[in-house]
Amino acid sequence: MRSLPTSVVIVMATLAVGCSDAERVRAEAGFRPTYNKATGKLTELTLDSNHNGHVDTWTDMDGSRPLRTRIDRNEDGKVDRWEYYDDRAQLTKVGFSRKDDGKADAWAFASADGKLHKIEISSTGDEQKIDRWEHYDATGLIAVEEDTNGDGAPDKWETYRAGLLTTASFDENFDGTPERRLTYEASALVMIESTPDGAGGFATRVQVR
Ligand SMILES: [Ca+2]
Ligand SMILES: [Ca+2]
Ligand SMILES: [Ca+2]
Ligand SMILES: [Ca+2]
């Protein structure tokens, strides 16, 4: 995750300066502003980030505050990155399209220190219907939750260590708790647990050799 592009920050800083100065800096950086005709407020900044004559970045603005940026990085006419900002113009969420169909279907969230901590994925490209949640810490992927029957609740849980799957648990009757847990060592299945004991453990354990 990165913070606001430096060019945008520079332009924003110059918005506090005299109007003509701000316009000059924006123009030199390749930005084109759109103002609300009635209020005079800045509503959109467009940018040709690679200076090839085609606009590839659109930022919705509330005056000097950026709200959302849409970016077509490969300039194929389909937006492939969506950036969302909070009140302090900090990047909080980045949407991307795993299918590259111009529609966001995954959203990455940063923690307070700016590091990736979660990706929410919708197999149908609907932000209201997330069916996969990936959790990250400084070591990388640590856990995945999945909603396999589309009821909005996770029913499959995986844990990872150093990039390798360590456990996979399955809620086979979709009541919110797992009936079965598989444990892996070095990617090989070593144990199958079943018969939940009601306290988060399992009464039946089968070692796999
Ligand atoms: Ca361009
Ligand atoms: Ca594109
Ligand atoms: Ca489910
Ligand atoms: Ca269950």
Short mmCIF file of C-alpha atoms and ligand atoms in Angstrom, two decimals:
data_model
loop_
_atom_site.label_atom_id
_atom_site.label_comp_id
_atom_site.label_asym_id
_atom_site.label_seq_id
_atom_site.Cartn_x
_atom_site.Cartn_y
_atom_site.Cartn_z
CA MET A 1 0.00 0.00 0.00
CA ARG A 2 1.26 3.45 -0.77
CA SER A 3 0.09 6.86 0.27
CA LEU A 4 -1.24 9.57 -2.01
CA PRO A 5 0.92 10.03 -5.13
CA THR A 6 3.54 12.71 -4.53
CA SER A 7 2.28 14.67 -7.53
CA VAL A 8 -1.20 14.85 -5.99
CA VAL A 9 0.25 15.95 -2.63
CA ILE A 10 2.23 18.72 -4.33
CA VAL A 11 -0.84 19.89 -6.20
CA MET A 12 -2.89 19.81 -3.01
CA ALA A 13 -0.26 21.83 -1.16
CA THR A 14 -0.32 24.45 -3.87
CA LEU A 15 -4.10 24.75 -3.56
CA ALA A 16 -3.44 26.67 -0.35
CA VAL A 17 -1.26 29.11 -2.28
CA GLY A 18 -2.55 31.75 -4.68
CA CYS A 19 -4.99 30.44 -7.27
CA SER A 20 -2.87 31.29 -10.30
CA ASP A 21 0.19 29.57 -8.74
CA ALA A 22 -1.85 26.44 -8.04
CA GLU A 23 -3.14 26.36 -11.59
CA ARG A 24 0.34 26.75 -13.00
CA VAL A 25 1.76 23.86 -10.90
CA ARG A 26 -1.16 21.61 -11.81
CA ALA A 27 -0.82 22.37 -15.49
CA GLU A 28 2.91 21.63 -15.42
CA ALA A 29 2.25 18.30 -13.66
CA GLY A 30 -0.34 17.32 -16.29
CA PHE A 31 -3.40 17.83 -14.09
CA ARG A 32 -6.62 19.28 -15.47
CA PRO A 33 -9.10 20.71 -12.95
CA THR A 34 -12.89 20.86 -13.20
CA TYR A 35 -14.73 23.37 -11.03
CA ASN A 36 -18.36 23.52 -9.99
CA LYS A 37 -19.71 26.44 -12.01
CA ALA A 38 -22.06 27.63 -9.25
CA THR A 39 -19.73 27.38 -6.25
CA GLY A 40 -16.31 27.61 -7.91
CA LYS A 41 -15.25 24.54 -5.91
CA LEU A 42 -12.80 22.04 -7.38
CA THR A 43 -14.73 18.84 -8.18
CA GLU A 44 -12.35 16.75 -10.29
CA LEU A 45 -8.69 16.51 -11.22
CA THR A 46 -7.67 14.46 -14.21
CA LEU A 47 -4.11 13.44 -14.92
CA ASP A 48 -2.10 12.06 -17.79
CA SER A 49 0.43 10.39 -15.49
CA ASN A 50 2.75 9.09 -18.22
CA HIS A 51 2.42 12.18 -20.44
CA ASN A 52 1.32 10.26 -23.56
CA GLY A 53 -1.61 12.56 -24.27
CA HIS A 54 -4.28 10.27 -22.77
CA VAL A 55 -5.87 10.93 -19.40
CA ASP A 56 -5.44 7.82 -17.22
CA THR A 57 -6.27 9.08 -13.71
CA TRP A 58 -9.47 10.72 -12.46
CA THR A 59 -9.77 12.06 -8.89
CA ASP A 60 -13.11 13.20 -7.47
CA MET A 61 -12.38 16.24 -5.30
CA ASP A 62 -14.32 18.06 -2.59
CA GLY A 63 -12.46 21.34 -2.92
CA SER A 64 -8.89 20.55 -1.88
CA ARG A 65 -9.83 17.13 -0.44
CA PRO A 66 -9.54 14.02 -2.65
CA LEU A 67 -12.44 11.57 -2.28
CA ARG A 68 -11.70 8.80 -4.75
CA THR A 69 -9.33 8.16 -7.62
CA ARG A 70 -9.96 5.90 -10.63
CA ILE A 71 -6.91 4.79 -12.58
CA ASP A 72 -6.59 3.01 -15.93
CA ARG A 73 -2.98 1.97 -15.55
CA ASN A 74 -2.67 0.05 -18.83
CA GLU A 75 -4.83 2.60 -20.71
CA ASP A 76 -7.14 -0.02 -22.26
CA GLY A 77 -10.20 2.12 -21.50
CA LYS A 78 -11.13 0.08 -18.39
CA VAL A 79 -10.44 1.39 -14.91
CA ASP A 80 -8.25 -1.12 -13.05
CA ARG A 81 -7.49 0.60 -9.75
CA TRP A 82 -9.75 2.51 -7.38
CA GLU A 83 -8.27 4.50 -4.47
CA TYR A 84 -10.30 5.76 -1.53
CA TYR A 85 -9.18 8.49 0.89
CA ASP A 86 -10.22 9.45 4.41
CA ASP A 87 -10.82 12.97 5.81
CA ARG A 88 -7.07 13.54 6.12
CA ALA A 89 -6.46 12.55 2.47
CA GLN A 90 -4.83 9.29 3.61
CA LEU A 91 -5.29 6.29 1.35
CA THR A 92 -7.51 3.83 3.24
CA LYS A 93 -8.66 1.34 0.62
CA VAL A 94 -7.59 0.24 -2.85
CA GLY A 95 -9.97 -1.57 -5.17
CA PHE A 96 -8.73 -3.72 -8.02
CA SER A 97 -10.25 -5.97 -10.65
CA ARG A 98 -8.99 -9.56 -10.61
CA LYS A 99 -10.94 -10.23 -13.80
CA ASP A 100 -9.73 -6.92 -15.31
CA ASP A 101 -13.24 -6.23 -16.60
CA GLY A 102 -13.43 -2.60 -15.50
CA LYS A 103 -15.28 -3.56 -12.34
CA ALA A 104 -13.67 -3.76 -8.88
CA ASP A 105 -13.96 -7.22 -7.30
CA ALA A 106 -11.32 -7.03 -4.55
CA TRP A 107 -10.51 -4.36 -2.00
CA ALA A 108 -7.28 -4.04 -0.02
CA PHE A 109 -7.21 -2.30 3.35
CA ALA A 110 -4.20 -0.81 5.13
CA SER A 111 -3.68 -0.76 8.89
CA ALA A 112 -2.73 2.47 10.71
CA ASP A 113 0.95 1.94 9.84
CA GLY A 114 0.09 1.79 6.12
CA LYS A 115 0.76 -1.96 5.78
CA LEU A 116 -1.62 -4.34 4.00
CA HIS A 117 -3.78 -6.10 6.58
CA LYS A 118 -6.85 -7.34 4.75
CA ILE A 119 -8.16 -8.06 1.26
CA GLU A 120 -11.89 -8.56 0.72
CA ILE A 121 -12.89 -10.38 -2.44
CA SER A 122 -16.27 -10.77 -4.12
CA SER A 123 -16.52 -13.54 -6.72
CA THR A 124 -19.51 -11.67 -8.20
CA GLY A 125 -17.84 -8.22 -8.16
CA ASP A 126 -20.34 -6.95 -5.58
CA GLU A 127 -18.82 -5.00 -2.68
CA GLN A 128 -21.90 -5.90 -0.60
CA LYS A 129 -21.32 -9.63 -1.23
CA ILE A 130 -17.81 -10.40 -0.03
CA ASP A 131 -17.12 -14.17 -0.06
CA ARG A 132 -13.41 -14.32 0.68
CA TRP A 133 -11.41 -12.51 3.33
CA GLU A 134 -7.61 -12.66 3.36
CA HIS A 135 -5.73 -11.51 6.46
CA TYR A 136 -2.11 -10.36 6.41
CA ASP A 137 0.56 -9.32 8.88
CA ALA A 138 4.21 -8.36 8.36
CA THR A 139 5.03 -12.00 7.46
CA GLY A 140 2.43 -12.13 4.66
CA LEU A 141 -0.80 -14.12 4.41
CA ILE A 142 -1.83 -15.55 7.80
CA ALA A 143 -5.50 -16.52 7.40
CA VAL A 144 -8.29 -16.90 4.85
CA GLU A 145 -12.02 -17.09 5.47
CA GLU A 146 -14.38 -18.19 2.76
CA ASP A 147 -18.17 -18.19 2.28
CA THR A 148 -18.75 -21.16 -0.01
CA ASN A 149 -22.60 -21.18 0.04
CA GLY A 150 -23.16 -17.44 -0.38
CA ASP A 151 -25.03 -16.87 2.91
CA GLY A 152 -22.66 -14.05 3.89
CA ALA A 153 -20.98 -16.01 6.70
CA PRO A 154 -17.59 -17.75 6.48
CA ASP A 155 -17.78 -21.57 6.46
CA LYS A 156 -14.21 -22.42 5.56
CA TRP A 157 -11.18 -21.22 7.46
CA GLU A 158 -7.51 -21.59 6.57
CA THR A 159 -4.41 -20.58 8.51
CA TYR A 160 -0.99 -20.02 6.97
CA ARG A 161 2.55 -19.77 8.28
CA ALA A 162 5.44 -18.61 6.12
CA GLY A 163 3.24 -18.87 3.05
CA LEU A 164 2.25 -22.50 3.73
CA LEU A 165 -1.20 -23.82 4.64
CA THR A 166 -1.19 -25.09 8.25
CA THR A 167 -4.88 -25.78 8.95
CA ALA A 168 -8.16 -25.88 7.04
CA SER A 169 -11.49 -26.06 8.91
CA PHE A 170 -14.88 -26.73 7.37
CA ASP A 171 -18.38 -25.82 8.57
CA GLU A 172 -20.22 -28.57 6.74
CA ASN A 173 -23.74 -27.78 8.00
CA PHE A 174 -23.32 -23.98 7.80
CA ASP A 175 -24.15 -23.31 11.46
CA GLY A 176 -21.11 -21.11 12.04
CA THR A 177 -18.77 -23.66 13.65
CA PRO A 178 -16.50 -26.21 11.94
CA GLU A 179 -17.17 -29.98 11.88
CA ARG A 180 -13.79 -30.94 10.53
CA ARG A 181 -10.23 -29.62 10.74
CA LEU A 182 -7.28 -30.71 8.63
CA THR A 183 -3.73 -30.01 9.82
CA TYR A 184 -0.75 -29.80 7.48
CA GLU A 185 3.00 -29.90 7.99
CA ALA A 186 5.22 -28.78 5.13
CA SER A 187 2.11 -28.87 2.89
CA ALA A 188 1.44 -32.55 3.74
CA LEU A 189 -1.77 -33.58 5.53
CA VAL A 190 -0.84 -34.96 8.98
CA MET A 191 -4.09 -34.97 10.96
CA ILE A 192 -7.86 -35.01 10.48
CA GLU A 193 -10.04 -33.94 13.39
CA SER A 194 -13.83 -34.28 13.59
CA THR A 195 -16.72 -34.55 16.09
CA PRO A 196 -16.67 -31.02 17.55
CA ASP A 197 -16.72 -31.03 21.36
CA GLY A 198 -18.68 -27.79 21.66
CA ALA A 199 -15.73 -25.95 23.21
CA GLY A 200 -13.82 -25.26 20.01
CA GLY A 201 -11.98 -28.59 19.98
CA PHE A 202 -12.59 -31.98 18.36
CA ALA A 203 -13.24 -35.35 20.01
CA THR A 204 -12.00 -37.51 17.11
CA ARG A 205 -8.42 -37.29 15.88
CA VAL A 206 -6.90 -39.34 13.09
CA GLN A 207 -3.16 -39.09 12.41
CA VAL A 208 -2.24 -39.37 8.76
CA ARG A 209 1.07 -40.97 7.86
CA CA B 1 -1.59 8.60 -20.06
CA CA B 2 -7.21 -0.79 -17.66
CA CA B 3 -21.38 -19.46 4.31
CA CA B 4 -21.00 -26.49 11.53
#
